[in-house]
PDB file of C-alpha atoms and ligand atoms in Angstrom:
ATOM      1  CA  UNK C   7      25.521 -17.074  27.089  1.00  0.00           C
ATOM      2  CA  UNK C   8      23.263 -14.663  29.188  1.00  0.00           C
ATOM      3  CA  UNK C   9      19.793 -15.287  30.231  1.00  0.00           C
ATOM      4  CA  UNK C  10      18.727 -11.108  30.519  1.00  0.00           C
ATOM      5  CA  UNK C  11      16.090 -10.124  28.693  1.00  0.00           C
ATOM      6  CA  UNK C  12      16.143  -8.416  25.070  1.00  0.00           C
ATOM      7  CA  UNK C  13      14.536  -5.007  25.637  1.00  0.00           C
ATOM      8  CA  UNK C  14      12.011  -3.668  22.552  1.00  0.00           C
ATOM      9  CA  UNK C  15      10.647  -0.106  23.058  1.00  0.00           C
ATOM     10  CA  UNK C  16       8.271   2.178  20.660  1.00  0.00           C
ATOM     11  CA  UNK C  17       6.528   5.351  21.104  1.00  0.00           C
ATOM     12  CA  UNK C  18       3.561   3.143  21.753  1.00  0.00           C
ATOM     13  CA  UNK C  19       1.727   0.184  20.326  1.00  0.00           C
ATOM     14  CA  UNK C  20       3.621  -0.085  17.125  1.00  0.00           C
ATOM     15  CA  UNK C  21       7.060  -1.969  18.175  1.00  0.00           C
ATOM     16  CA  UNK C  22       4.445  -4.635  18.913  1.00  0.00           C
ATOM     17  CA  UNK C  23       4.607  -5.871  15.479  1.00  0.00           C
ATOM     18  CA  UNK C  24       8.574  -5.649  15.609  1.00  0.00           C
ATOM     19  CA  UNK C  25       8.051  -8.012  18.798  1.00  0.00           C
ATOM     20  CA  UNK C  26       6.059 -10.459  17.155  1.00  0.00           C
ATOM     21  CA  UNK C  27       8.631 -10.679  14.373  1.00  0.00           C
ATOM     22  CA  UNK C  28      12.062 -10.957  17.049  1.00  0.00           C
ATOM     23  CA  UNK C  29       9.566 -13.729  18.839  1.00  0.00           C
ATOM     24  CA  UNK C  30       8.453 -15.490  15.823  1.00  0.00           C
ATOM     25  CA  UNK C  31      12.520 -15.430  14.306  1.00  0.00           C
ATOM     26  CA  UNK C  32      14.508 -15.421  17.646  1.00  0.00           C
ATOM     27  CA  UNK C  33      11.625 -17.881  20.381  1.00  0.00           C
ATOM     28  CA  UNK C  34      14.126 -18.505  23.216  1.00  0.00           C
ATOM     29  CA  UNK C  35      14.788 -15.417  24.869  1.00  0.00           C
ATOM     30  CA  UNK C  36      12.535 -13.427  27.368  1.00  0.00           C
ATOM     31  CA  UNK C  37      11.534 -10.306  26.358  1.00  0.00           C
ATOM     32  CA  UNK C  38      10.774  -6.819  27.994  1.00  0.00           C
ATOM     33  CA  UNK C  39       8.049  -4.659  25.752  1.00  0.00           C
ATOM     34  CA  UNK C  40       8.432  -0.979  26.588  1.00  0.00           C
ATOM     35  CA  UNK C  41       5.547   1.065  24.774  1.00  0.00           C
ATOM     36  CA  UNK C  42       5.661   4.948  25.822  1.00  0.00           C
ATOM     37  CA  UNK C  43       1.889   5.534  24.831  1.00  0.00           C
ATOM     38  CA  UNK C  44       1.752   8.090  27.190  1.00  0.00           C
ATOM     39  CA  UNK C  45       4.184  10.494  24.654  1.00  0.00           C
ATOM     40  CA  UNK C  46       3.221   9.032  21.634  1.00  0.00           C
ATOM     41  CA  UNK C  47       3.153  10.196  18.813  1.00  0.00           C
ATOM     42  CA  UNK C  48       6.747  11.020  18.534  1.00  0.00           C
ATOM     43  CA  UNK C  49       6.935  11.423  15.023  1.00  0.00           C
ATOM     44  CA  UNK C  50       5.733  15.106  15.135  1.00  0.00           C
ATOM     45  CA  UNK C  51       7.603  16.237  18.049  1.00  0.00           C
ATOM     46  CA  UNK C  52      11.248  18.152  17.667  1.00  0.00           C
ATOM     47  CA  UNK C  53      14.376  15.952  17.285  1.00  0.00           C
ATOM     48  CA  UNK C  54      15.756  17.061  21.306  1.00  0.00           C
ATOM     49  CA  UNK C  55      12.346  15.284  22.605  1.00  0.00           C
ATOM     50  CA  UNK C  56      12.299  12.003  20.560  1.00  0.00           C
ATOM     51  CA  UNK C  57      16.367  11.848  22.156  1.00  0.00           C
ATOM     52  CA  UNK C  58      14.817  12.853  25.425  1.00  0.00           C
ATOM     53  CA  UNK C  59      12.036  10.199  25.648  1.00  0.00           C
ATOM     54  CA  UNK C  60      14.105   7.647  23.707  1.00  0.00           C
ATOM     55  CA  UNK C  61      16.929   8.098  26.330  1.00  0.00           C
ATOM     56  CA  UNK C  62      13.970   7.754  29.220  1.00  0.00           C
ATOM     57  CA  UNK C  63      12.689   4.400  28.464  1.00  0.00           C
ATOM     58  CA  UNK C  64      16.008   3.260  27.316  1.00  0.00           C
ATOM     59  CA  UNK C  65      17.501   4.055  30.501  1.00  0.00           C
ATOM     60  CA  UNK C  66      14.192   1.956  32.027  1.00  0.00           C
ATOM     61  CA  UNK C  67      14.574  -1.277  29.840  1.00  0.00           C
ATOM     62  CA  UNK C  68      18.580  -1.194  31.076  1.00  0.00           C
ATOM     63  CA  UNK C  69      17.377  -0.911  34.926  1.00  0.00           C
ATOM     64  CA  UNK C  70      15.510  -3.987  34.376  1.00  0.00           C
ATOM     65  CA  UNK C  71      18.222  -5.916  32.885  1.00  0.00           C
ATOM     66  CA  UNK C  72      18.640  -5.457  29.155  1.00  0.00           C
ATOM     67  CA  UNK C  73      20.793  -7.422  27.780  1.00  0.00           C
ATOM     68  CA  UNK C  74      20.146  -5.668  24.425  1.00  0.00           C
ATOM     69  CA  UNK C  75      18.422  -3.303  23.227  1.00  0.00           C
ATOM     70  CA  UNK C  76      15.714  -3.227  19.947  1.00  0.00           C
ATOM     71  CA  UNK C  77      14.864   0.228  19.054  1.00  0.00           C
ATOM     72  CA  UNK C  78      11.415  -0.632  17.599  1.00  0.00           C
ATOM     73  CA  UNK C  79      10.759   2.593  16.160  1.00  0.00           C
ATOM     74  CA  UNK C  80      11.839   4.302  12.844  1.00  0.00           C
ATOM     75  CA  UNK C  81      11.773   7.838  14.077  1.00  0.00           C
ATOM     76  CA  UNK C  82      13.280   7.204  17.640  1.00  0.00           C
ATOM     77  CA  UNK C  83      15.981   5.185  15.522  1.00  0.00           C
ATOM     78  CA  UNK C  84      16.488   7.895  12.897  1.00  0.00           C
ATOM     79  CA  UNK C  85      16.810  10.436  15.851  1.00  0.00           C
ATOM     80  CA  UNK C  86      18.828   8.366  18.736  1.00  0.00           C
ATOM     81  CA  UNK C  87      19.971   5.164  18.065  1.00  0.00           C
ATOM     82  CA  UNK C  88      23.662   6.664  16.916  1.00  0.00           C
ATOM     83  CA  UNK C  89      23.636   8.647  20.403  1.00  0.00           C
ATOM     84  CA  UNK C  90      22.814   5.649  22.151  1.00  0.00           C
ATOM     85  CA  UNK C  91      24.899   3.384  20.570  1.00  0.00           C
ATOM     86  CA  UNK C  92      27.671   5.643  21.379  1.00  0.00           C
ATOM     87  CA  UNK C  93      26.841   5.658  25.302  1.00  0.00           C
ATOM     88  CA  UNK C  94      26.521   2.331  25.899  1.00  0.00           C
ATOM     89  CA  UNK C  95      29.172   0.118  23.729  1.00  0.00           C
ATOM     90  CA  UNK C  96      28.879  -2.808  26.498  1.00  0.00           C
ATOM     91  CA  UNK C  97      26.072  -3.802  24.795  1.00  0.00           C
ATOM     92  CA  UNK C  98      23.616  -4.259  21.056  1.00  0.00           C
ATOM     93  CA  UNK C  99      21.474  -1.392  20.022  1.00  0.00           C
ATOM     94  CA  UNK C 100      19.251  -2.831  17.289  1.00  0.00           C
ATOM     95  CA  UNK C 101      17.123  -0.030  15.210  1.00  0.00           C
ATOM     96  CA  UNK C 102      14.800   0.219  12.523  1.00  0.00           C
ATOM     97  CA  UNK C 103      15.585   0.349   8.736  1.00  0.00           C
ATOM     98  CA  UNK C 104      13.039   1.342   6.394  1.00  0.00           C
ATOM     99  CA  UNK C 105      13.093  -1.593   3.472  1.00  0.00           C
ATOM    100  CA  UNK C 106      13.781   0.707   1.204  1.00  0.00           C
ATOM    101  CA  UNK C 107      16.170  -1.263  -0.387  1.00  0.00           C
ATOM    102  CA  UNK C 108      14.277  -4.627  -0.897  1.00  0.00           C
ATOM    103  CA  UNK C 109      11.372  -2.506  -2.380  1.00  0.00           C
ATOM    104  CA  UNK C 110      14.174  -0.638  -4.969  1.00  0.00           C
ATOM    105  CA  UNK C 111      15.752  -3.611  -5.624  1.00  0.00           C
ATOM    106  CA  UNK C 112      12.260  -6.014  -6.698  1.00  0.00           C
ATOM    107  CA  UNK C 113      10.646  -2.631  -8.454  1.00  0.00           C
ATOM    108  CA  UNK C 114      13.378  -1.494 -10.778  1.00  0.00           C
ATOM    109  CA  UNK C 115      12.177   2.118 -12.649  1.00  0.00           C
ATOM    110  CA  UNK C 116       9.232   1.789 -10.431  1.00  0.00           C
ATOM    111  CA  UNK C 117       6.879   3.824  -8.018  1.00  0.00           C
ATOM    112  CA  UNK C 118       8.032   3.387  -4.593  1.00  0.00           C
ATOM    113  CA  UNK C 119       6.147   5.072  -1.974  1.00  0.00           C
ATOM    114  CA  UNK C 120       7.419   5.485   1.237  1.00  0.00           C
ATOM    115  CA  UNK C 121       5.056   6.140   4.182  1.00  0.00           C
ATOM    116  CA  UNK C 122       6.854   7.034   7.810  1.00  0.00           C
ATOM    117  CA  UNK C 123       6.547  10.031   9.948  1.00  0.00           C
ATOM    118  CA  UNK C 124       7.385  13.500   9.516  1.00  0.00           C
ATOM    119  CA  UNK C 125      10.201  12.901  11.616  1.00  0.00           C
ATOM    120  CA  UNK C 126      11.468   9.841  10.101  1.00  0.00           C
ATOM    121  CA  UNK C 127      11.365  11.557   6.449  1.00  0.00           C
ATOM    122  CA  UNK C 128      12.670  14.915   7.196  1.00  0.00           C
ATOM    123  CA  UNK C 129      16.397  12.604   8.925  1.00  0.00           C
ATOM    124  CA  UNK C 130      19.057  12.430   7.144  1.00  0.00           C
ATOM    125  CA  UNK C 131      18.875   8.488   7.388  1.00  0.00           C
ATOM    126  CA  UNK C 132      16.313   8.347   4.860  1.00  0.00           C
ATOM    127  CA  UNK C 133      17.746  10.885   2.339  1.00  0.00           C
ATOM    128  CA  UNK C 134      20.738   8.684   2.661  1.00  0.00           C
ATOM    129  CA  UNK C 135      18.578   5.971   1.703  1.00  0.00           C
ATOM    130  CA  UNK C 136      16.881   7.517  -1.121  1.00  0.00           C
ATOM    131  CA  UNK C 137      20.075   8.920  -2.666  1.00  0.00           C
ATOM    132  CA  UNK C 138      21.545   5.307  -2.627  1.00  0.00           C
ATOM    133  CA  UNK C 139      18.565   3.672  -4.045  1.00  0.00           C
ATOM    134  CA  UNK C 140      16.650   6.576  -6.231  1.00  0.00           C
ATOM    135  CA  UNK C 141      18.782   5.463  -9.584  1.00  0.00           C
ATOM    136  CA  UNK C 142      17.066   1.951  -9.539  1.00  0.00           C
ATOM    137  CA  UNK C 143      13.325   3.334  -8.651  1.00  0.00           C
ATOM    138  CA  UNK C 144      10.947   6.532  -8.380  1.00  0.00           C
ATOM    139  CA  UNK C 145      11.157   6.388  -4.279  1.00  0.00           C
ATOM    140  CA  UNK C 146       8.061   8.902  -3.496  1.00  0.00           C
ATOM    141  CA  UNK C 147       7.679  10.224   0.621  1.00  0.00           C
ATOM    142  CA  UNK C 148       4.328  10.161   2.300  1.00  0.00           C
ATOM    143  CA  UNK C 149       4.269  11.592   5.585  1.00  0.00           C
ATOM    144  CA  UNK C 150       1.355  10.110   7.251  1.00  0.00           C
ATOM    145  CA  UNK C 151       1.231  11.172  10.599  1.00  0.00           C
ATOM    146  CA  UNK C 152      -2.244  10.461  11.897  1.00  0.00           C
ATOM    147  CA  UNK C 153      -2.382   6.154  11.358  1.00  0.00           C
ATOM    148  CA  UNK C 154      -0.627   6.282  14.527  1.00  0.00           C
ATOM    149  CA  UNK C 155      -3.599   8.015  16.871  1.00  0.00           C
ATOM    150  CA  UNK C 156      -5.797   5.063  15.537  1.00  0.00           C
ATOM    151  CA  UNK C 157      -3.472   2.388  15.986  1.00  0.00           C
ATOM    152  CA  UNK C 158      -3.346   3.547  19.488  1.00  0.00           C
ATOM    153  CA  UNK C 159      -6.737   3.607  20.104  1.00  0.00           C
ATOM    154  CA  UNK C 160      -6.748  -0.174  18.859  1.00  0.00           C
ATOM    155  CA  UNK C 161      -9.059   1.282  15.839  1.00  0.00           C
ATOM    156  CA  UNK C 162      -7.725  -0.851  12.990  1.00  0.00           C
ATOM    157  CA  UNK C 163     -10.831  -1.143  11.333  1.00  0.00           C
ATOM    158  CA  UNK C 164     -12.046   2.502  11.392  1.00  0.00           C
ATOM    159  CA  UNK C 165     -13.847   4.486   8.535  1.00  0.00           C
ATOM    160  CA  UNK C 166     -12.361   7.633   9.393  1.00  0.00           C
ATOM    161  CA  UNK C 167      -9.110   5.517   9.413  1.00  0.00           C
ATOM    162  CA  UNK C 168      -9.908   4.288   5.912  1.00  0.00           C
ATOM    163  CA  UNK C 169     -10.620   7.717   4.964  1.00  0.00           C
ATOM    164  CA  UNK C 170      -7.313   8.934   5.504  1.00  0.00           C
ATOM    165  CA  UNK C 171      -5.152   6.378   4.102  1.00  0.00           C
ATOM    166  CA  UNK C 172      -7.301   6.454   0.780  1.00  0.00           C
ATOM    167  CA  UNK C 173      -6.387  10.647   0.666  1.00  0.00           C
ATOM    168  CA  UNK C 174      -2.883  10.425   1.353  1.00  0.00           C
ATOM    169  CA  UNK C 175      -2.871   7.774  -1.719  1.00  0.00           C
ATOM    170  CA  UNK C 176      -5.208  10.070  -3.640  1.00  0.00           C
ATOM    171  CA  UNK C 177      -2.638  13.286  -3.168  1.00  0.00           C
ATOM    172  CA  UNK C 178       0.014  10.960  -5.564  1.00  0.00           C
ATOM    173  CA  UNK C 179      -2.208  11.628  -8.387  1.00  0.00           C
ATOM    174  CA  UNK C 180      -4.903   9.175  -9.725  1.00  0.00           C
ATOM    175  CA  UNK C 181      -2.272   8.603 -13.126  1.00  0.00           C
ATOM    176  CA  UNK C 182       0.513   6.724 -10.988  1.00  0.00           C
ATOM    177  CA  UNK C 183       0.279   3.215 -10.501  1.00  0.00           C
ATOM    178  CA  UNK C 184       2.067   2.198  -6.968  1.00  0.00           C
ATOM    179  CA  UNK C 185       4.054  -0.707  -7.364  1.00  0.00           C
ATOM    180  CA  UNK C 186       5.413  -1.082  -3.814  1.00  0.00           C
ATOM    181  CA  UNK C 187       4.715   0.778  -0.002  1.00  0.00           C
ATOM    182  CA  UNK C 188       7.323   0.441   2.335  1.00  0.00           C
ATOM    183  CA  UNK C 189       6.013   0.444   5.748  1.00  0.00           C
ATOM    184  CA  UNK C 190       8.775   3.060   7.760  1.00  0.00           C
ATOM    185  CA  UNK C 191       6.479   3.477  10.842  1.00  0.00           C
ATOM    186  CA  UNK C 192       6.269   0.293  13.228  1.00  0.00           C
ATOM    187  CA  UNK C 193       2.673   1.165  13.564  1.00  0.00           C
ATOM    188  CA  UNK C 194       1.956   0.839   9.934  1.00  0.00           C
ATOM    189  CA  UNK C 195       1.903  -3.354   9.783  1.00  0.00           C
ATOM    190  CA  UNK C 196      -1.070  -3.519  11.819  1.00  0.00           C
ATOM    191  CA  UNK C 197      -3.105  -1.070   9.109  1.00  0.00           C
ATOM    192  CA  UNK C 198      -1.897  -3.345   6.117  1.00  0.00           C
ATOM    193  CA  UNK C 199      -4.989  -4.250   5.088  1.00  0.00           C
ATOM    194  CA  UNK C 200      -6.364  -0.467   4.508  1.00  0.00           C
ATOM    195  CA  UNK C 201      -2.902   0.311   2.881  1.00  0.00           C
ATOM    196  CA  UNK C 202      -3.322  -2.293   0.186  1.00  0.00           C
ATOM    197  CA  UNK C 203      -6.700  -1.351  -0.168  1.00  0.00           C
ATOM    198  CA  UNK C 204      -5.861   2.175  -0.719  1.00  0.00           C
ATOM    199  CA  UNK C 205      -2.651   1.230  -2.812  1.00  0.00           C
ATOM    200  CA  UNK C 206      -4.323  -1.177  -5.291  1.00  0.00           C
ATOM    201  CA  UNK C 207      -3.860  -4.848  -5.465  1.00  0.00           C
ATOM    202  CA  UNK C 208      -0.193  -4.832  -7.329  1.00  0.00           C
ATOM    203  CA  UNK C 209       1.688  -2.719  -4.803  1.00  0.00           C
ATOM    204  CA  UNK C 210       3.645  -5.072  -2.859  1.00  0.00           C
ATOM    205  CA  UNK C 211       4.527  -3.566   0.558  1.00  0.00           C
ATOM    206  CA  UNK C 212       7.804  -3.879   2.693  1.00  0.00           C
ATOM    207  CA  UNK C 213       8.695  -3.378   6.509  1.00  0.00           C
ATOM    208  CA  UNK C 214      11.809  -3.593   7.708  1.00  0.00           C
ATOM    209  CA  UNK C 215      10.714  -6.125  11.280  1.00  0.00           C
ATOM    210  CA  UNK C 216      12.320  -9.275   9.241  1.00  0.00           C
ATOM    211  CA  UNK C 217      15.482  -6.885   8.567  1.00  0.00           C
ATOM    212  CA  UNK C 218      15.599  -5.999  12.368  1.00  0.00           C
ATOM    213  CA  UNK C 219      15.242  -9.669  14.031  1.00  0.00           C
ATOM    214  CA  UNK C 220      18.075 -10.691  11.757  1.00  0.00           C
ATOM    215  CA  UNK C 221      20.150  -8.057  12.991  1.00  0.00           C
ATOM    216  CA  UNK C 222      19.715  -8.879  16.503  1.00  0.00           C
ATOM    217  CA  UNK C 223      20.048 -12.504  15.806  1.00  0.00           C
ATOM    218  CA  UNK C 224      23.575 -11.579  14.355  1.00  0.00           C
ATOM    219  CA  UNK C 225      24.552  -9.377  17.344  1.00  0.00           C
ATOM    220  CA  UNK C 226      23.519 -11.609  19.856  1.00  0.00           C
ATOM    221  CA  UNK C 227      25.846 -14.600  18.456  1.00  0.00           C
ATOM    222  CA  UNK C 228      28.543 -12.191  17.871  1.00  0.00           C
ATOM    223  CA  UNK C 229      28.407 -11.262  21.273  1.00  0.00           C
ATOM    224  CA  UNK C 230      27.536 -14.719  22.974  1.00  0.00           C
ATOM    225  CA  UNK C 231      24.797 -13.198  24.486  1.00  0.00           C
ATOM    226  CA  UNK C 232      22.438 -15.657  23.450  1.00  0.00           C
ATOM    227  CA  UNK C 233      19.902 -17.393  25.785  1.00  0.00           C
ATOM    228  CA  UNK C 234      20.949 -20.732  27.298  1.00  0.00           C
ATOM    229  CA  UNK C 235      18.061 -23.327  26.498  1.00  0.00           C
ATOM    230  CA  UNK C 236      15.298 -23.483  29.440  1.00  0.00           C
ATOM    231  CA  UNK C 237      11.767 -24.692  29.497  1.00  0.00           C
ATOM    232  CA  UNK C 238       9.850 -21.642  29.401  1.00  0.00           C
ATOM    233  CA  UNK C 239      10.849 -18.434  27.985  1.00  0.00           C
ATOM    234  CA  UNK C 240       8.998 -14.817  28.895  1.00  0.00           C
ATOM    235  CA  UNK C 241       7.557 -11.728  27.450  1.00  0.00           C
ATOM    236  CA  UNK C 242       6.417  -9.139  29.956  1.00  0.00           C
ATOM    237  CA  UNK C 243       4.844  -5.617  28.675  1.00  0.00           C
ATOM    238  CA  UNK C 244       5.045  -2.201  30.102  1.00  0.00           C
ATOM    239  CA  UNK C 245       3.324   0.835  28.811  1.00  0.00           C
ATOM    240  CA  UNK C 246       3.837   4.206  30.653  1.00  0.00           C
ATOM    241  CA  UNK C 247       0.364   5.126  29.481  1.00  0.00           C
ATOM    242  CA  UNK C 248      -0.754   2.355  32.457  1.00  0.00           C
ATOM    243  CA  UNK C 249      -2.994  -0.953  32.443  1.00  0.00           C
ATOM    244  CA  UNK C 250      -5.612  -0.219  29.986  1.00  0.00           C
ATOM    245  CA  UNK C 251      -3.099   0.575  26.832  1.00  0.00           C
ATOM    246  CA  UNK C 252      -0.916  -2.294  28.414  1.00  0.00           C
ATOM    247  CA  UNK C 253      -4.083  -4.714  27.902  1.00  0.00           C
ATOM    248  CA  UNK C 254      -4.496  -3.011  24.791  1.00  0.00           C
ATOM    249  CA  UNK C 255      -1.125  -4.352  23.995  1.00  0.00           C
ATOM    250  CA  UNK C 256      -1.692  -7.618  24.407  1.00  0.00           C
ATOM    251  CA  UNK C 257      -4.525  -8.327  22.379  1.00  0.00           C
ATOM    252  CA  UNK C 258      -2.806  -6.569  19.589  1.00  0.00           C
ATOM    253  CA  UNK C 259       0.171  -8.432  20.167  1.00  0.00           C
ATOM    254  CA  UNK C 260      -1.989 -11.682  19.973  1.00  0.00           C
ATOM    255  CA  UNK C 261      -3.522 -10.777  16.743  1.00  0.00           C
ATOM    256  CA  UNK C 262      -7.060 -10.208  18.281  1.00  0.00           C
ATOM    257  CA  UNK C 263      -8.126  -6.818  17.160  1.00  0.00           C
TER     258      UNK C 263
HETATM  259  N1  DGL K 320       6.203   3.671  15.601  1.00  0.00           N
HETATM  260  C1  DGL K 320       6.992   4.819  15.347  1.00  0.00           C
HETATM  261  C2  DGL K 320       7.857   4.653  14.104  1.00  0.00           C
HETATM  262  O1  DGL K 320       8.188   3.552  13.745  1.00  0.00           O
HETATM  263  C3  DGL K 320       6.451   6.188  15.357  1.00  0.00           C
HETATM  264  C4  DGL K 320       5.123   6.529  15.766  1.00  0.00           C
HETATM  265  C5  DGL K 320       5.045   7.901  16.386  1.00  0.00           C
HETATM  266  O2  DGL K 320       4.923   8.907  15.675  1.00  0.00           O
HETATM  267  O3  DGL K 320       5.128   7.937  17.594  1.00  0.00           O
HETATM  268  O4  DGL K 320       8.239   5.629  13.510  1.00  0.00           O
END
């Protein structure tokens, strides 16, 4: 057993809804929230700065105690998490997997769309992905970079917001029906609303935060690394952006945006 804390980090805000997901599957262990607001976005930045800033606040959650690490980020993952892995085999380094598979699998010869960042799409994680799974379904890319600004600003609810998502679904073509989104941006759950509104009432949509607390769950018992029981069990939140985005934080976190 080991009583450190799990360490979660993002480019920002969106590992938030990974956190809720490790919290709501995995309750008794403390957690340390890292969200790097300051650099964010990272998923239009080259592949040597997502390492660099992925290695920074990496290195930060293991200064405070890690006992293992959640990278809650699809493009940090896509760029790092092998690198990382690789450098520190004492202990778990959990990343993101866009449900891709899931969504193939429950839509056979259907339109999948898959929404993430330039980064993420351009990695050869997802082609990997998409050349396992593109027999069973039409798996479509849709780089949509700007839902993270918003997210960050805590504007869930915004027109201009609406706007957007409604144009990237328009650029498909009006004739296609979408039958399932995967969600392969950690900032994308918190926007679900607009994306089903945009995406029409059948398209089912798919993250990959279940996917990730299960993997940590597995790791941690593999490893005996999980929490001994205790009364009262933590979640502290850091933001290098400072105390108003780390406020910010918390009330999305909560669910009161
Ligand atoms: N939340 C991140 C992801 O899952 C990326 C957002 C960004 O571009 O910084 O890909």
């Amino acid at each position: 057993m080991n009583n450190g804390p799990v360490g979660v980090f993002d480019s920002g805000l969106g590992g938030l809804s990974v956190l809720q997901e490790l919290k709501r599957v995995i309750p008794d262990e403390d957690y340390i929230f890292y969200g790097d607001s300051e650099n964010a976005p990272y998923g239009v930045r080259s592949d040597e700065e997502v390492y660099r800033l992925s290695h920074h606040v990496f290195d930060e959650l293991l200064d405070r105690g890690a006992k293992a690490v959640v990278v809650a980020c699809n493009t940090a993952t896509s760029v790092a998490v092998r690198k990382l892995r690789a450098e520190h085999p004492e202990i778990p380094v959990i990343g993101m997997e866009p449900a891709i598979k899931p969504a193939a699998e429950q839509n056979p010869g259907r339109l999948v769309v898959v929404m993430a960042t330039p980064v993420t799409l351009r990695r050869e994680k997802f082609s990997h992905l998409v050349s396992r799974f593109c027999d069973i379904a039409d798996i479509v890319p849709l780089p949509s970079p700007d839902i993270v600004r918003y997210v960050e600003n805590g504007q869930l609810h915004d027109e201009g917001l609406r706007g957007y998502i409604r144009g990237l679904f328009h650029s498909l073509g009006d004739e296609r029906t979408v039958d399932a989104v995967v969600l392969g941006c950690t900032h994308f759950p918190f926007v679900s609303d607009l994306i089903r509104e945009a995406a029409g009432p059948q398209a089912k949509l798919y993250d990959g935060n279940h996917g990730t607390a299960e993997e940590l769950l597995r790791r941690l018992k593999e490893r005996d690394l999980l929490s001994a029981p205790k009364d009262h069990y933590t979640i502290e939140i850091l933001n290098s952006a400072g105390d108003a985005q780390t406020e910010l934080s918390w009330k999305l976190f909560r669910g009161e945006l």
